[in-house]
Short mmCIF file of C-alpha atoms in Angstrom, two decimals:
data_model
loop_
_atom_site.label_atom_id
_atom_site.label_comp_id
_atom_site.label_asym_id
_atom_site.label_seq_id
_atom_site.Cartn_x
_atom_site.Cartn_y
_atom_site.Cartn_z
CA VAL A 349 19.07 -43.95 -33.95
CA SER A 350 22.50 -42.32 -33.44
CA GLY A 351 25.17 -40.11 -34.68
CA ARG A 352 24.41 -37.32 -36.89
CA SER A 353 20.77 -38.17 -35.85
CA PRO A 354 19.00 -37.97 -32.45
CA ARG A 355 19.55 -41.55 -30.70
CA ARG A 356 16.69 -43.90 -30.07
CA VAL A 357 16.30 -45.97 -27.26
CA THR A 358 14.50 -49.36 -27.98
CA LEU A 359 13.75 -52.28 -25.36
CA ILE A 360 12.86 -55.39 -26.93
CA ASP A 361 10.27 -56.70 -24.69
CA ALA A 362 10.50 -56.17 -20.88
CA GLY A 363 10.91 -60.05 -19.28
CA LEU A 364 13.09 -57.71 -16.18
CA SER A 365 11.46 -56.01 -13.47
CA PRO A 366 11.59 -52.28 -14.32
CA ALA A 367 14.34 -51.59 -11.19
CA ARG A 368 16.40 -54.56 -12.88
CA THR A 369 16.14 -53.36 -16.30
CA ARG A 370 17.13 -49.65 -15.33
CA ARG A 371 19.98 -51.05 -12.98
CA LEU A 372 21.49 -52.53 -16.53
CA LEU A 373 20.39 -49.81 -18.36
CA ALA A 374 22.73 -47.47 -16.16
CA ASP A 375 25.52 -50.18 -17.39
CA VAL A 376 25.94 -48.88 -21.08
CA GLY A 377 24.90 -45.21 -19.67
CA ILE A 378 21.20 -44.85 -20.68
CA GLU A 379 18.69 -43.18 -18.49
CA PRO A 380 15.28 -44.47 -18.08
CA HIS A 381 14.02 -41.44 -19.15
CA GLU A 382 15.92 -42.07 -22.44
CA VAL A 383 14.21 -45.77 -23.70
CA ASP A 384 11.68 -44.21 -26.30
CA ASP A 385 10.11 -48.04 -27.14
CA ILE A 386 9.29 -51.00 -25.16
CA VAL A 387 8.28 -53.36 -28.34
CA LEU A 388 6.60 -56.43 -27.61
CA THR A 389 6.57 -59.71 -28.48
CA HIS A 390 3.67 -61.08 -27.00
CA LEU A 391 2.62 -60.77 -22.50
CA ASP A 392 3.66 -63.73 -21.40
CA THR A 393 5.18 -63.29 -17.99
CA ASP A 394 8.69 -63.86 -18.74
CA HIS A 395 8.79 -61.43 -21.52
CA CYS A 396 6.74 -58.33 -20.11
CA HIS A 397 7.22 -58.24 -16.07
CA SER A 398 4.39 -57.54 -13.94
CA GLY A 399 6.05 -54.70 -12.53
CA TRP A 400 5.56 -52.93 -15.83
CA PRO A 401 2.08 -51.45 -16.11
CA ALA A 402 2.96 -49.61 -12.58
CA ALA A 403 6.11 -48.75 -13.58
CA LEU A 404 5.25 -46.98 -16.98
CA ARG A 405 2.54 -44.79 -14.66
CA THR A 406 5.48 -42.82 -13.35
CA ASN A 407 7.54 -40.06 -14.73
CA ARG A 408 10.41 -42.09 -14.36
CA TRP A 409 9.95 -43.82 -17.36
CA HIS A 410 8.66 -42.65 -20.73
CA ALA A 411 8.42 -45.01 -22.71
CA THR A 412 5.71 -46.07 -25.33
CA LEU A 413 4.30 -49.71 -25.12
CA ARG A 414 4.15 -51.20 -28.88
CA VAL A 415 1.34 -54.26 -27.79
CA LEU A 416 0.40 -57.09 -30.71
CA ASP A 417 -3.75 -56.26 -31.28
CA THR A 418 -4.06 -59.65 -30.57
CA HIS A 419 -2.94 -59.09 -26.88
CA ARG A 420 -5.41 -55.89 -26.74
CA GLY A 421 -7.49 -57.92 -24.34
CA ARG A 422 -5.03 -59.19 -21.71
CA ALA A 423 -3.33 -56.04 -21.95
CA GLU A 424 -6.00 -54.18 -20.46
CA ARG A 425 -6.49 -56.87 -17.68
CA SER A 426 -2.88 -56.22 -16.89
CA GLY A 427 -3.29 -52.44 -16.48
CA LEU A 428 -0.84 -52.16 -19.38
CA LEU A 429 -2.91 -49.93 -21.68
CA CYS A 430 -2.01 -46.37 -21.18
CA ALA A 431 -1.91 -43.09 -22.59
CA ARG A 432 1.55 -44.40 -23.79
CA THR A 433 0.23 -47.69 -25.36
CA GLU A 434 -0.33 -48.35 -29.07
CA ILE A 435 -1.60 -51.57 -30.72
CA PHE A 436 0.04 -52.92 -33.51
CA ASP A 437 -0.40 -55.18 -36.48
CA ALA A 438 1.08 -57.10 -39.30
CA GLY A 439 0.74 -54.18 -40.88
CA GLY A 440 3.79 -52.68 -39.40
CA PHE A 441 4.76 -49.49 -37.09
CA GLU A 442 8.04 -46.98 -37.42
CA LEU A 443 10.05 -45.51 -34.42
CA GLY A 444 11.56 -43.02 -35.35
CA ALA A 445 13.20 -43.39 -38.86
CA VAL A 446 13.44 -47.34 -38.17
CA ARG A 447 10.32 -48.96 -39.68
CA VAL A 448 9.13 -52.45 -38.13
CA HIS A 449 8.00 -54.71 -40.19
CA PRO A 450 5.79 -57.81 -38.29
CA ILE A 451 5.08 -60.93 -38.40
CA VAL A 452 2.41 -63.05 -36.52
CA MET A 453 3.03 -65.89 -35.42
CA SER A 454 1.56 -69.24 -33.43
CA HIS A 455 2.20 -69.32 -30.18
CA ASP A 456 -0.09 -70.39 -27.28
CA SER A 457 -3.76 -69.22 -28.10
CA LEU A 458 -2.86 -65.64 -28.87
CA GLY A 459 0.03 -65.87 -31.29
CA VAL A 460 3.39 -63.59 -30.66
CA ALA A 461 4.83 -60.91 -33.29
CA ALA A 462 8.50 -61.79 -34.64
CA PHE A 463 10.09 -58.50 -36.27
CA ARG A 464 12.53 -57.14 -39.25
CA PHE A 465 13.92 -53.80 -38.70
CA GLU A 466 14.78 -51.52 -41.25
CA ILE A 467 17.84 -49.31 -39.70
CA PRO A 468 18.74 -45.98 -41.82
CA GLY A 469 22.10 -45.66 -41.44
CA GLU A 470 25.68 -45.06 -44.25
CA THR A 471 28.30 -47.09 -45.28
CA ALA A 472 31.50 -45.04 -46.61
CA GLY A 473 28.95 -42.04 -47.37
CA ALA A 474 26.37 -44.36 -49.36
CA HIS A 475 22.96 -44.42 -47.31
CA GLY A 476 22.18 -48.07 -46.66
CA VAL A 477 19.91 -49.87 -44.40
CA GLY A 478 20.82 -52.67 -41.53
CA GLU A 479 18.50 -54.82 -41.12
CA LEU A 480 17.49 -56.62 -37.49
CA GLY A 481 15.15 -60.08 -37.47
CA PHE A 482 14.47 -60.69 -34.35
CA ALA A 483 12.05 -63.95 -33.33
CA THR A 484 11.21 -65.86 -30.37
CA ASP A 485 8.74 -68.07 -29.30
CA VAL A 486 7.15 -68.53 -32.64
CA GLY A 487 6.10 -72.17 -32.14
CA ARG A 488 7.66 -73.67 -35.46
CA ILE A 489 9.69 -71.91 -38.81
CA THR A 490 6.72 -70.86 -41.43
CA PRO A 491 7.99 -70.86 -44.54
CA GLY A 492 6.33 -67.21 -44.11
CA LEU A 493 9.06 -66.97 -41.11
CA VAL A 494 11.83 -67.69 -43.67
CA GLU A 495 10.73 -65.59 -46.06
CA HIS A 496 10.50 -62.52 -43.75
CA MET A 497 13.76 -62.47 -42.16
CA ARG A 498 15.75 -63.83 -45.36
CA GLY A 499 18.58 -62.30 -45.91
CA VAL A 500 19.10 -59.75 -42.57
CA GLY A 501 22.14 -58.90 -41.69
CA VAL A 502 21.09 -59.80 -38.39
CA LEU A 503 19.07 -62.42 -36.81
CA ALA A 504 18.16 -62.81 -33.17
CA ILE A 505 16.04 -66.04 -32.88
CA GLU A 506 15.25 -68.31 -29.93
CA SER A 507 17.21 -71.20 -29.45
CA ASN A 508 15.19 -73.03 -26.73
CA TYR A 509 15.89 -76.17 -25.65
CA CYS A 510 17.55 -80.00 -25.80
CA PRO A 511 14.40 -82.82 -26.69
CA ARG A 512 16.49 -85.03 -25.31
CA MET A 513 17.17 -82.89 -22.05
CA GLN A 514 13.29 -81.90 -22.46
CA HIS A 515 12.15 -84.77 -22.60
CA ALA A 516 14.26 -86.64 -19.62
CA SER A 517 12.93 -83.51 -17.92
CA GLY A 518 11.19 -83.93 -14.64
CA ARG A 519 8.81 -81.29 -16.21
CA PRO A 520 4.85 -82.24 -16.46
CA ALA A 521 3.79 -83.60 -19.90
CA PHE A 522 1.30 -81.05 -20.99
CA LEU A 523 4.47 -78.53 -20.43
CA LYS A 524 6.53 -80.59 -22.55
CA ARG A 525 3.75 -80.82 -25.48
CA ARG A 526 3.52 -77.16 -25.01
CA ILE A 527 6.62 -76.35 -25.76
CA MET A 528 7.81 -79.34 -27.91
CA GLY A 529 4.24 -79.51 -30.35
CA GLY A 530 4.41 -76.16 -32.76
CA ALA A 531 2.93 -73.95 -30.72
CA GLY A 532 5.48 -73.60 -28.37
CA HIS A 533 9.79 -72.30 -28.95
CA LEU A 534 12.28 -73.82 -31.21
CA SER A 535 15.01 -76.55 -30.50
CA ASN A 536 18.44 -76.28 -31.17
CA GLU A 537 18.20 -78.16 -34.35
CA GLU A 538 14.97 -76.25 -35.48
CA THR A 539 16.90 -73.17 -34.49
CA ALA A 540 20.07 -74.57 -36.71
CA GLU A 541 17.46 -75.48 -39.77
CA ALA A 542 16.19 -72.01 -39.61
CA VAL A 543 19.15 -70.07 -39.89
CA THR A 544 20.37 -72.43 -43.08
CA ALA A 545 17.22 -71.32 -44.58
CA ILE A 546 16.70 -67.60 -43.45
CA GLU A 547 21.12 -67.36 -44.54
CA PRO A 548 21.67 -63.75 -42.36
CA ARG A 549 24.27 -62.13 -43.75
CA ASP A 550 26.65 -60.82 -40.83
CA HIS A 551 26.08 -62.42 -37.24
CA VAL A 552 23.31 -64.32 -35.50
CA VAL A 553 22.34 -64.18 -31.86
CA TYR A 554 20.50 -67.26 -30.52
CA LEU A 555 17.84 -65.97 -27.43
CA HIS A 556 16.10 -67.28 -24.77
CA LEU A 557 18.36 -70.89 -23.39
CA SER A 558 15.99 -73.32 -21.02
CA ARG A 559 18.14 -72.83 -17.74
CA GLU A 560 16.51 -76.32 -17.21
CA CYS A 561 16.45 -77.79 -20.65
CA ASN A 562 19.93 -76.22 -22.52
CA ARG A 563 23.06 -75.37 -22.39
CA PRO A 564 25.22 -73.11 -24.16
CA GLU A 565 27.54 -75.87 -25.94
CA LEU A 566 24.26 -77.68 -27.02
CA VAL A 567 23.93 -74.51 -28.66
CA GLU A 568 27.23 -73.79 -29.78
CA GLN A 569 27.19 -77.98 -31.18
CA ALA A 570 24.11 -77.44 -32.90
CA HIS A 571 25.42 -74.23 -34.94
CA ALA A 572 29.37 -75.48 -35.45
CA GLY A 573 29.96 -75.06 -38.98
CA ALA A 574 27.60 -71.89 -39.38
CA PRO A 575 29.02 -69.16 -42.18
CA VAL A 576 28.63 -66.19 -39.58
CA ALA A 577 29.48 -65.03 -36.89
CA CYS A 578 27.09 -65.93 -33.96
CA THR A 579 26.37 -64.67 -30.35
CA ILE A 580 25.27 -67.15 -27.63
CA SER A 581 23.48 -65.04 -25.38
CA ASP A 582 23.14 -65.44 -21.32
CA GLN A 583 19.92 -64.66 -18.88
CA PHE A 584 22.60 -63.07 -16.16
CA GLU A 585 25.03 -61.35 -18.42
CA PRO A 586 24.76 -58.63 -21.33
CA THR A 587 26.14 -59.81 -24.91
CA PRO A 588 28.59 -57.75 -26.28
CA TRP A 589 27.72 -54.97 -29.28
CA VAL A 590 26.17 -56.73 -32.17
CA ARG A 591 26.37 -54.34 -35.29
CA VAL A 592 24.12 -54.60 -37.66
CA PRO A 593 25.73 -53.38 -40.98
CA ALA A 594 24.11 -51.48 -43.55
CA GLY A 595 23.13 -52.56 -46.92
CA GLU A 596 20.30 -52.34 -49.28
CA ALA A 597 17.44 -53.25 -48.06
CA VAL A 598 15.06 -56.08 -49.13
CA ARG A 599 12.48 -54.96 -49.84
CA ARG A 600 8.76 -56.31 -49.10
CA ALA A 601 5.06 -55.67 -49.32
CA PRO A 602 3.38 -56.12 -46.08
CA ARG A 603 1.99 -59.06 -45.43
CA PRO A 604 -1.43 -60.18 -44.09
CA THR A 605 -1.67 -61.29 -40.36
CA PRO A 606 -2.88 -64.94 -40.85
CA THR A 607 -4.74 -66.90 -38.76
CA VAL A 608 -3.38 -67.83 -34.81
CA THR A 609 -3.93 -71.31 -33.99
CA GLY A 610 -3.01 -71.81 -30.03
CA CYS A 611 18.20 -55.62 -25.33
CA LEU A 612 18.55 -52.58 -26.69
CA PHE A 613 18.99 -51.68 -31.00
CA THR A 614 21.01 -48.88 -32.08
CA GLN A 615 22.02 -47.93 -35.90
CA SER A 616 24.59 -45.08 -36.51
CA ALA A 617 23.66 -42.80 -39.47
CA GLY A 618 28.12 -41.36 -39.58
CA ARG A 619 29.38 -44.64 -39.39
CA PRO A 620 28.86 -47.89 -41.18
CA SER A 621 26.67 -49.77 -38.47
CA GLY A 622 24.78 -50.27 -35.06
CA SER A 623 24.23 -52.12 -32.30
CA VAL A 624 22.86 -55.13 -30.31
CA ALA A 625 22.71 -56.20 -27.10
#
């Protein structure tokens, strides 16, 4: 949150090394000590780099680490539980003025958190809330996920693989089953169906493209004709800033935690919207 409110910097996932993260943040004028929170969807190494346990114990980083409760044991074994680690569940939590509503989805044995962020802001002097949905590694699209994300201003969602490329790849059969079996990743087509059902109001950011089994042009083809603007992310280049428009929040009752079966976001309080990188 910035503008007339104190700025709050939150990282969602930390799959890059602390050193590389520090260099990339410096490019947008953010120092490590200015990062307030690191919110983890889950603890796979491409979402939580092995260098973070040591980095978070230095004076360079002051961030609070947010870990899903089903990952507590793994976090402890990885050295991620420290004085600044906080455990969350599906009941949600707050990042300053930002309210975070998680939903727990099936991904491998421990599950993964997808998030709906409510970010306070103003539009033409009227108070509003910008809503950002963030979902990756969710395995499959469920009615619960669609309802949880429905109507967000900006939806950031994985579009991981092309089924044809996945089948033709040299990956072992067990890995293909893991990815495509409903507890791994979403294909381009599954993500397109999800976007149609969720109906984001302003923008979609497509995340987590497989380097081996996807191509940006295939993602673009799968999502051609979408009624909102889109950004396709790249593993090696930052996206442009994407604004999270302020509007009337869709209030939702807290959701119970279901049974689990095995970038930077800001809202400007004095301007129409926030930004996503």
